């Protein structure tokens, strides 16, 4: 899996650079490119590996993978803003608003969102109706009932009188990180016109496991390893899977979710080996 | 023309409300709806009237008009933020970050952008390839070489040592307001598979006239009439068409541009009556 992840990383980085090659030079273009550097590229991997399950080639799924990563990059830039999570470190580098300014960070995020939608019009992806189905799903995964809504719930939770319970946290994370992960993991099925059900089930379990591991790393992780600030949740008195389930309870829950994610892949047999390994990687990672 | 403008306003408002009808209730949905209230709906009018020139029906062009207005609404919410233009009044109401918070304003803008792209997937618009062409054009009009880039140039100009000259201001405004106006005005030709050239020429002249009138209203206008703060450009020591050409020079230039816009419509004869009237309205308006 590690080789394939490196391969995906290199392909996505090249695709994003190409998509931004002709931007007018200046701070905006610089900030957009900077925001797209690095990252684990798990969403891109999900898109390209789910496509491979259905016999699709990388050149068909690559624009989708690049779109998902451009979108993810925009969301991180905006989430890091002072009026949101107020983070100064991301992927081991100063966040965009620290490196440039809040205005540039807002604009770079905005431009990355429209770049992401533009990437999904790429004819390489396939039939026009397929691309439109992806764009419609992307819009749903991002907007007022997807990722952005999840971030709004997260911000609201910080000032709420009562900490969230486990049901509310699952709903929040299902929107904030789950929707885009699910979009990426089911993209191949949508492109092939096959049932996205098993991959959606895989993604729901994987997304939650991923978030639980993030909460665990916020407690146990090292800033030099994770490339972002840690111990933030506790300082913000924020309800997390760790605060609600305890460290061991959270680890146990994450392991169960990974097993459920692996089970969901049964219809694909050996072909889904990389996706299975990714599920295990998600809870073994230390960054 | 006024009747048609009122008709467009009502149709677009209904379409936007329908598109946001099923959002989860909360601040984010409230802020998104609030940001879409009011406005002159000139961009929607351009989209629907340009479509009518080619025999297209309102139900085909309405989703495009709604998309353009959702996008425009997002851009105003972000432009008004404290780190950008820092405006507290818009369309006669407190701006979104004043009414709620900066975080909610950033998120509402983000969600409106993805809503706008989603609207362009509406099958009512026509063939799948047509919708994809619109989405590609939309992405270009918005992103790192369109509206967002124009706003970045505008922000950069505020801290520049030298005020902009007329060439630089035209370039800035061509991107900041011109790109989306041109997208709207040429949408009908794209949908009909006809040459967008004459409408693009119309839009370039109209967009510039519109911006010059905005600069004039910033000097001569009344806040109660315009629904936004005035005398801002002078206070910010900002180069505008008025500061560069003088008030009379700017008025003269705007009139010439309107005549050029009207000439560009000649291929469409009487059918373009409403678009011609709009061009005159743009420099006669006091709001």
XYZ file of C-alpha atoms in Angstrom, chain A residues 34-184:
151
model
C 1.435 26.469 -0.837
C -1.889 25.224 0.547
C -1.684 22.191 -1.746
C 1.768 21.057 -0.629
C 2.093 17.863 1.359
C -0.629 16.056 3.219
C -1.281 12.358 3.519
C -3.437 12.327 0.340
C -5.713 9.717 1.875
C -8.732 11.125 0.018
C -6.909 10.952 -3.306
C -5.872 7.388 -2.532
C -9.505 6.484 -1.777
C -10.694 7.953 -5.073
C -8.019 6.272 -7.179
C -8.161 2.902 -5.443
C -11.975 2.775 -5.505
C -11.804 3.505 -9.236
C -9.242 0.734 -9.764
C -11.662 -1.790 -8.203
C -13.925 -1.252 -11.206
C -11.195 -1.475 -13.803
C -10.873 2.278 -14.271
C -7.465 3.689 -15.100
C -5.535 6.294 -13.131
C -5.894 8.869 -15.862
C -9.680 8.615 -15.417
C -9.669 8.923 -11.619
C -6.761 11.351 -11.238
C -8.786 14.535 -11.892
C -11.292 13.379 -9.260
C -8.472 12.717 -6.782
C -6.966 16.138 -7.500
C -10.373 17.805 -7.071
C -10.902 16.176 -3.689
C -7.446 17.234 -2.494
C -7.893 20.827 -3.753
C -11.173 20.943 -1.876
C -9.595 19.473 1.238
C -6.777 22.031 1.010
C -9.295 24.889 0.816
C -11.120 23.551 3.888
C -7.913 23.404 5.922
C -6.958 26.978 4.978
C -10.347 28.301 6.087
C -10.565 26.091 9.197
C -7.176 27.398 10.343
C -8.276 31.071 10.225
C -8.214 33.077 13.462
C -12.011 33.356 13.529
C -12.293 29.567 13.169
C -9.790 27.165 14.785
C -6.990 29.748 14.907
C -4.129 27.421 14.006
C -0.660 28.624 13.119
C 0.874 25.302 12.066
C -0.293 22.876 9.394
C 1.566 20.050 7.675
C 4.647 21.294 9.517
C 4.491 24.767 7.962
C 3.019 28.121 9.016
C -0.659 28.301 8.038
C -1.602 30.451 5.033
C -2.911 33.406 7.054
C 0.312 33.431 9.087
C 2.495 33.194 5.989
C 0.523 35.904 4.122
C -2.642 37.423 5.598
C -6.214 36.570 6.521
C -7.493 38.140 3.304
C -5.132 36.044 1.194
C -6.083 32.897 3.115
C -9.805 33.503 2.573
C -9.281 34.203 -1.129
C -6.919 31.262 -1.674
C -9.494 28.946 -0.094
C -12.254 30.405 -2.254
C -10.204 29.973 -5.418
C -9.248 26.397 -4.497
C -12.916 25.515 -4.127
C -13.723 26.760 -7.610
C -10.597 25.051 -8.964
C -11.829 21.778 -7.456
C -15.194 22.022 -9.206
C -13.437 22.916 -12.451
C -11.276 19.779 -12.213
C -14.391 17.608 -12.159
C -15.327 18.814 -15.652
C -12.198 17.117 -17.088
C -13.212 14.930 -20.061
C -10.626 12.331 -18.964
C -13.046 11.329 -16.198
C -15.544 9.914 -18.668
C -19.069 10.520 -19.923
C -20.654 13.930 -19.384
C -23.443 12.462 -17.229
C -20.826 10.797 -15.019
C -18.999 14.051 -14.465
C -22.257 15.814 -13.630
C -23.167 13.102 -11.107
C -19.773 13.618 -9.452
C -20.180 17.404 -9.419
C -23.645 17.085 -7.869
C -22.325 14.702 -5.214
C -19.351 16.982 -4.574
C -21.606 19.992 -4.041
C -23.706 17.985 -1.553
C -20.592 16.737 0.266
C -19.201 20.265 0.648
C -22.033 22.713 1.210
C -24.753 23.543 3.702
C -25.420 19.897 4.611
C -21.894 18.535 4.176
C -18.397 19.556 5.214
C -19.151 23.255 5.734
C -22.143 22.420 7.897
C -19.965 20.074 9.971
C -17.458 22.866 10.537
C -20.327 25.200 11.555
C -21.483 22.601 14.101
C -17.912 22.324 15.384
C -17.609 26.088 15.843
C -21.033 26.233 17.521
C -20.026 23.430 19.907
C -17.145 25.525 21.224
C -19.495 28.117 22.665
C -22.323 25.746 23.629
C -23.243 25.469 27.300
C -23.191 21.655 27.314
C -20.436 19.562 25.741
C -21.604 17.353 22.867
C -22.603 13.765 23.493
C -21.452 10.839 21.354
C -24.448 11.025 19.000
C -23.855 14.735 18.327
C -20.112 14.206 17.779
C -20.767 11.408 15.293
C -23.191 13.626 13.398
C -20.708 16.507 13.416
C -17.788 14.392 12.224
C -19.929 12.549 9.708
C -20.507 15.896 8.041
C -17.184 17.637 8.706
C -14.801 14.905 7.585
C -17.061 11.972 6.685
C -18.894 13.488 3.710
C -15.786 14.190 1.639
C -14.173 10.859 2.561
C -17.352 9.114 1.458
C -17.428 11.098 -1.780
C -13.838 10.042 -2.512
